[in-house]
Amino acid sequence: LVRPDLRALGNYAVSALECEGFLEKLEADAAAIAGKVNGNTGSAPSTAASRKKKKEEERQQQQDIDNGVAGYRVMLYGGPLTKEQIVAILRRVARIDSSRASNAVQSNYSFGAGVVDEFYVKENGGENAVKTARKNADDLAEKLKAEALLVEVEPVHLLK
């Protein structure tokens, strides 16, 4: 999971869920290859893996609802690009102004992580509002990952 193209830029944070998903996909691919070698071309392993992943996501969403999540935050952990390139990507993909993008990048370089955007749940939003906030955060994270940035979605809990 260490990216050699990033050289010695420091330690990298990878979520346990992302590692687990990678390992499940690797197992499913190995099972599919083994099935082809044995003459069985069925897609049961990949279907089982996708069902397991969907079930895990639903369980996580329900746990977040039960724990009183106030929203989700997209965190930037870097990428194989210059600061200016990352700022340009954040402005284009996340549609944030240059000062917010620069602050996220500077925080990432100074402290190891920077906040790209936050998606909060309305006070009386209910279950659908939590799911919508999570979906919006996940969509942004996927777009940024497609641009070769290291990002992760984390829940935001408000103190009571």
PDB file of C-alpha atoms in Angstrom, residues 4-146:
ATOM      1  CA  PRO A   4       6.927   4.185  -4.538  1.00  0.00           C
ATOM      2  CA  ASP A   5       6.185   7.086  -6.890  1.00  0.00           C
ATOM      3  CA  LEU A   6       5.680   9.314  -3.828  1.00  0.00           C
ATOM      4  CA  ARG A   7       9.223   8.554  -2.640  1.00  0.00           C
ATOM      5  CA  ALA A   8       9.983   9.748   0.885  1.00  0.00           C
ATOM      6  CA  LEU A   9       7.096  12.134   1.500  1.00  0.00           C
ATOM      7  CA  GLY A  10       6.209  10.518   4.820  1.00  0.00           C
ATOM      8  CA  ASN A  11       3.771   8.042   6.294  1.00  0.00           C
ATOM      9  CA  TYR A  12       0.464   7.307   4.631  1.00  0.00           C
ATOM     10  CA  ALA A  13      -2.875   6.722   6.282  1.00  0.00           C
ATOM     11  CA  VAL A  14      -5.094   4.025   4.788  1.00  0.00           C
ATOM     12  CA  SER A  15      -8.408   3.151   6.350  1.00  0.00           C
ATOM     13  CA  ALA A  16      -9.006  -0.382   7.559  1.00  0.00           C
ATOM     14  CA  LEU A  17     -12.152  -0.570   5.414  1.00  0.00           C
ATOM     15  CA  GLU A  18     -10.156   0.314   2.292  1.00  0.00           C
ATOM     16  CA  CYS A  19      -7.607  -2.412   3.126  1.00  0.00           C
ATOM     17  CA  GLU A  20     -10.368  -4.913   3.787  1.00  0.00           C
ATOM     18  CA  GLY A  21     -12.067  -4.044   0.503  1.00  0.00           C
ATOM     19  CA  PHE A  22      -8.777  -4.474  -1.364  1.00  0.00           C
ATOM     20  CA  LEU A  23      -8.200  -7.893   0.210  1.00  0.00           C
ATOM     21  CA  GLU A  24     -11.759  -9.021  -0.550  1.00  0.00           C
ATOM     22  CA  LYS A  25     -11.359  -7.966  -4.177  1.00  0.00           C
ATOM     23  CA  LEU A  26      -8.031  -9.788  -4.344  1.00  0.00           C
ATOM     24  CA  GLU A  27      -9.640 -12.957  -2.946  1.00  0.00           C
ATOM     25  CA  ALA A  28     -12.550 -12.664  -5.375  1.00  0.00           C
ATOM     26  CA  ASP A  29     -10.167 -12.228  -8.303  1.00  0.00           C
ATOM     27  CA  ALA A  30      -8.128 -15.235  -7.195  1.00  0.00           C
ATOM     28  CA  ALA A  31     -11.300 -17.313  -6.842  1.00  0.00           C
ATOM     29  CA  ALA A  32     -12.471 -16.217 -10.298  1.00  0.00           C
ATOM     30  CA  ILE A  33      -9.122 -17.193 -11.819  1.00  0.00           C
ATOM     31  CA  ALA A  34      -9.234 -20.541 -10.018  1.00  0.00           C
ATOM     32  CA  GLY A  35     -12.775 -21.056 -11.328  1.00  0.00           C
ATOM     33  CA  LYS A  36     -11.641 -20.409 -14.904  1.00  0.00           C
ATOM     34  CA  VAL A  37      -8.746 -22.831 -14.501  1.00  0.00           C
ATOM     35  CA  ASN A  38     -11.137 -25.509 -13.240  1.00  0.00           C
ATOM     36  CA  GLY A  39     -13.603 -24.824 -16.059  1.00  0.00           C
ATOM     37  CA  ASN A  40     -16.153 -22.988 -13.913  1.00  0.00           C
ATOM     38  CA  THR A  41     -16.730 -19.500 -15.326  1.00  0.00           C
ATOM     39  CA  GLY A  42     -19.467 -18.463 -12.900  1.00  0.00           C
ATOM     40  CA  SER A  43     -19.386 -15.056 -11.238  1.00  0.00           C
ATOM     41  CA  ALA A  44     -20.357 -16.204  -7.752  1.00  0.00           C
ATOM     42  CA  PRO A  45     -17.218 -14.938  -5.977  1.00  0.00           C
ATOM     43  CA  SER A  46     -17.541 -11.396  -7.301  1.00  0.00           C
ATOM     44  CA  THR A  47     -21.282 -11.360  -6.596  1.00  0.00           C
ATOM     45  CA  ALA A  48     -20.681 -12.561  -3.040  1.00  0.00           C
ATOM     46  CA  ALA A  49     -17.993  -9.932  -2.529  1.00  0.00           C
ATOM     47  CA  SER A  50     -20.230  -7.141  -3.822  1.00  0.00           C
ATOM     48  CA  ARG A  51     -23.105  -8.291  -1.603  1.00  0.00           C
ATOM     49  CA  LYS A  52     -20.763  -8.364   1.397  1.00  0.00           C
ATOM     50  CA  LYS A  53     -19.467  -4.873   0.600  1.00  0.00           C
ATOM     51  CA  LYS A  54     -22.998  -3.490   0.218  1.00  0.00           C
ATOM     52  CA  LYS A  55     -24.062  -5.110   3.488  1.00  0.00           C
ATOM     53  CA  GLU A  56     -21.013  -3.606   5.248  1.00  0.00           C
ATOM     54  CA  GLU A  57     -21.830  -0.136   3.882  1.00  0.00           C
ATOM     55  CA  GLU A  58     -25.441  -0.432   5.066  1.00  0.00           C
ATOM     56  CA  ARG A  59     -24.256  -1.591   8.505  1.00  0.00           C
ATOM     57  CA  GLN A  60     -21.848   1.360   8.719  1.00  0.00           C
ATOM     58  CA  GLN A  61     -24.578   3.824   7.718  1.00  0.00           C
ATOM     59  CA  GLN A  62     -26.958   2.411  10.341  1.00  0.00           C
ATOM     60  CA  GLN A  63     -24.196   2.570  12.958  1.00  0.00           C
ATOM     61  CA  ASP A  64     -23.529   6.206  12.021  1.00  0.00           C
ATOM     62  CA  ILE A  65     -27.245   7.022  12.353  1.00  0.00           C
ATOM     63  CA  ASP A  66     -27.387   5.291  15.741  1.00  0.00           C
ATOM     64  CA  ASN A  67     -24.240   7.108  16.945  1.00  0.00           C
ATOM     65  CA  GLY A  68     -25.630  10.524  16.094  1.00  0.00           C
ATOM     66  CA  VAL A  69     -23.316  11.487  13.255  1.00  0.00           C
ATOM     67  CA  ALA A  70     -23.572  15.201  12.513  1.00  0.00           C
ATOM     68  CA  GLY A  71     -22.037  14.865   9.058  1.00  0.00           C
ATOM     69  CA  TYR A  72     -19.016  13.705   7.083  1.00  0.00           C
ATOM     70  CA  ARG A  73     -15.691  15.290   6.252  1.00  0.00           C
ATOM     71  CA  VAL A  74     -13.495  14.575   3.228  1.00  0.00           C
ATOM     72  CA  MET A  75      -9.860  14.507   4.354  1.00  0.00           C
ATOM     73  CA  LEU A  76      -6.854  15.036   2.080  1.00  0.00           C
ATOM     74  CA  TYR A  77      -3.708  13.024   2.803  1.00  0.00           C
ATOM     75  CA  GLY A  78      -1.686  14.094  -0.253  1.00  0.00           C
ATOM     76  CA  GLY A  79      -0.867  12.772  -3.672  1.00  0.00           C
ATOM     77  CA  PRO A  80       1.959  12.447  -6.183  1.00  0.00           C
ATOM     78  CA  LEU A  81       1.546  16.056  -7.338  1.00  0.00           C
ATOM     79  CA  THR A  82       2.840  19.509  -6.462  1.00  0.00           C
ATOM     80  CA  LYS A  83       0.959  21.805  -4.099  1.00  0.00           C
ATOM     81  CA  GLU A  84      -0.176  23.967  -7.009  1.00  0.00           C
ATOM     82  CA  GLN A  85      -1.494  20.971  -8.941  1.00  0.00           C
ATOM     83  CA  ILE A  86      -3.422  19.725  -5.906  1.00  0.00           C
ATOM     84  CA  VAL A  87      -4.926  23.190  -5.340  1.00  0.00           C
ATOM     85  CA  ALA A  88      -6.018  23.296  -8.984  1.00  0.00           C
ATOM     86  CA  ILE A  89      -7.622  19.838  -8.701  1.00  0.00           C
ATOM     87  CA  LEU A  90      -9.449  20.794  -5.498  1.00  0.00           C
ATOM     88  CA  ARG A  91     -10.759  23.993  -7.088  1.00  0.00           C
ATOM     89  CA  ARG A  92     -11.923  22.154 -10.206  1.00  0.00           C
ATOM     90  CA  VAL A  93     -13.306  18.924  -8.694  1.00  0.00           C
ATOM     91  CA  ALA A  94     -14.473  20.009  -5.223  1.00  0.00           C
ATOM     92  CA  ARG A  95     -15.509  23.466  -6.496  1.00  0.00           C
ATOM     93  CA  ILE A  96     -13.987  25.294  -3.540  1.00  0.00           C
ATOM     94  CA  ASP A  97     -12.300  28.697  -3.654  1.00  0.00           C
ATOM     95  CA  SER A  98      -8.529  29.064  -3.840  1.00  0.00           C
ATOM     96  CA  SER A  99      -8.067  30.033  -0.172  1.00  0.00           C
ATOM     97  CA  ARG A 100      -9.923  26.932   1.089  1.00  0.00           C
ATOM     98  CA  ALA A 101      -7.998  24.715  -1.348  1.00  0.00           C
ATOM     99  CA  SER A 102      -4.683  26.277  -0.289  1.00  0.00           C
ATOM    100  CA  ASN A 103      -5.555  25.846   3.396  1.00  0.00           C
ATOM    101  CA  ALA A 104      -6.390  22.151   2.863  1.00  0.00           C
ATOM    102  CA  VAL A 105      -3.095  21.567   1.044  1.00  0.00           C
ATOM    103  CA  GLN A 106      -1.058  23.531   3.591  1.00  0.00           C
ATOM    104  CA  SER A 107      -2.677  21.613   6.472  1.00  0.00           C
ATOM    105  CA  ASN A 108      -1.904  18.376   4.664  1.00  0.00           C
ATOM    106  CA  TYR A 109       1.769  19.311   4.268  1.00  0.00           C
ATOM    107  CA  SER A 110       2.076  20.681   7.830  1.00  0.00           C
ATOM    108  CA  PHE A 111       0.017  18.197   9.837  1.00  0.00           C
ATOM    109  CA  GLY A 112      -0.425  15.199   7.529  1.00  0.00           C
ATOM    110  CA  ALA A 113      -4.110  15.820   6.748  1.00  0.00           C
ATOM    111  CA  GLY A 114      -6.287  18.638   5.485  1.00  0.00           C
ATOM    112  CA  VAL A 115     -10.062  19.107   5.340  1.00  0.00           C
ATOM    113  CA  VAL A 116     -11.346  19.433   1.771  1.00  0.00           C
ATOM    114  CA  ASP A 117     -15.070  19.745   2.496  1.00  0.00           C
ATOM    115  CA  GLU A 118     -17.668  18.917   5.130  1.00  0.00           C
ATOM    116  CA  PHE A 119     -21.208  17.660   4.583  1.00  0.00           C
ATOM    117  CA  TYR A 120     -23.484  18.219   7.574  1.00  0.00           C
ATOM    118  CA  VAL A 121     -26.870  16.738   8.418  1.00  0.00           C
ATOM    119  CA  LYS A 122     -29.734  19.078   9.173  1.00  0.00           C
ATOM    120  CA  GLU A 123     -30.796  19.000  12.808  1.00  0.00           C
ATOM    121  CA  ASN A 124     -34.159  17.370  12.054  1.00  0.00           C
ATOM    122  CA  GLY A 125     -33.030  15.652   8.832  1.00  0.00           C
ATOM    123  CA  GLY A 126     -33.407  12.062   9.995  1.00  0.00           C
ATOM    124  CA  GLU A 127     -32.043   8.898   8.413  1.00  0.00           C
ATOM    125  CA  ASN A 128     -32.268  10.068   4.799  1.00  0.00           C
ATOM    126  CA  ALA A 129     -30.263  13.198   5.569  1.00  0.00           C
ATOM    127  CA  VAL A 130     -27.424  11.092   7.020  1.00  0.00           C
ATOM    128  CA  LYS A 131     -27.430   8.851   3.938  1.00  0.00           C
ATOM    129  CA  THR A 132     -27.446  11.872   1.614  1.00  0.00           C
ATOM    130  CA  ALA A 133     -24.542  13.509   3.450  1.00  0.00           C
ATOM    131  CA  ARG A 134     -22.570  10.245   3.302  1.00  0.00           C
ATOM    132  CA  LYS A 135     -23.317   9.803  -0.410  1.00  0.00           C
ATOM    133  CA  ASN A 136     -22.213  13.374  -1.202  1.00  0.00           C
ATOM    134  CA  ALA A 137     -18.973  12.906   0.747  1.00  0.00           C
ATOM    135  CA  ASP A 138     -18.306   9.523  -0.903  1.00  0.00           C
ATOM    136  CA  ASP A 139     -18.971  10.961  -4.370  1.00  0.00           C
ATOM    137  CA  LEU A 140     -16.470  13.779  -3.812  1.00  0.00           C
ATOM    138  CA  ALA A 141     -13.895  11.351  -2.409  1.00  0.00           C
ATOM    139  CA  GLU A 142     -14.229   9.079  -5.451  1.00  0.00           C
ATOM    140  CA  LYS A 143     -13.777  12.019  -7.828  1.00  0.00           C
ATOM    141  CA  LEU A 144     -10.640  13.112  -5.980  1.00  0.00           C
ATOM    142  CA  LYS A 145      -9.279   9.553  -5.922  1.00  0.00           C
ATOM    143  CA  ALA A 146      -9.745   9.443  -9.695  1.00  0.00           C
TER     144      ALA A 146
END
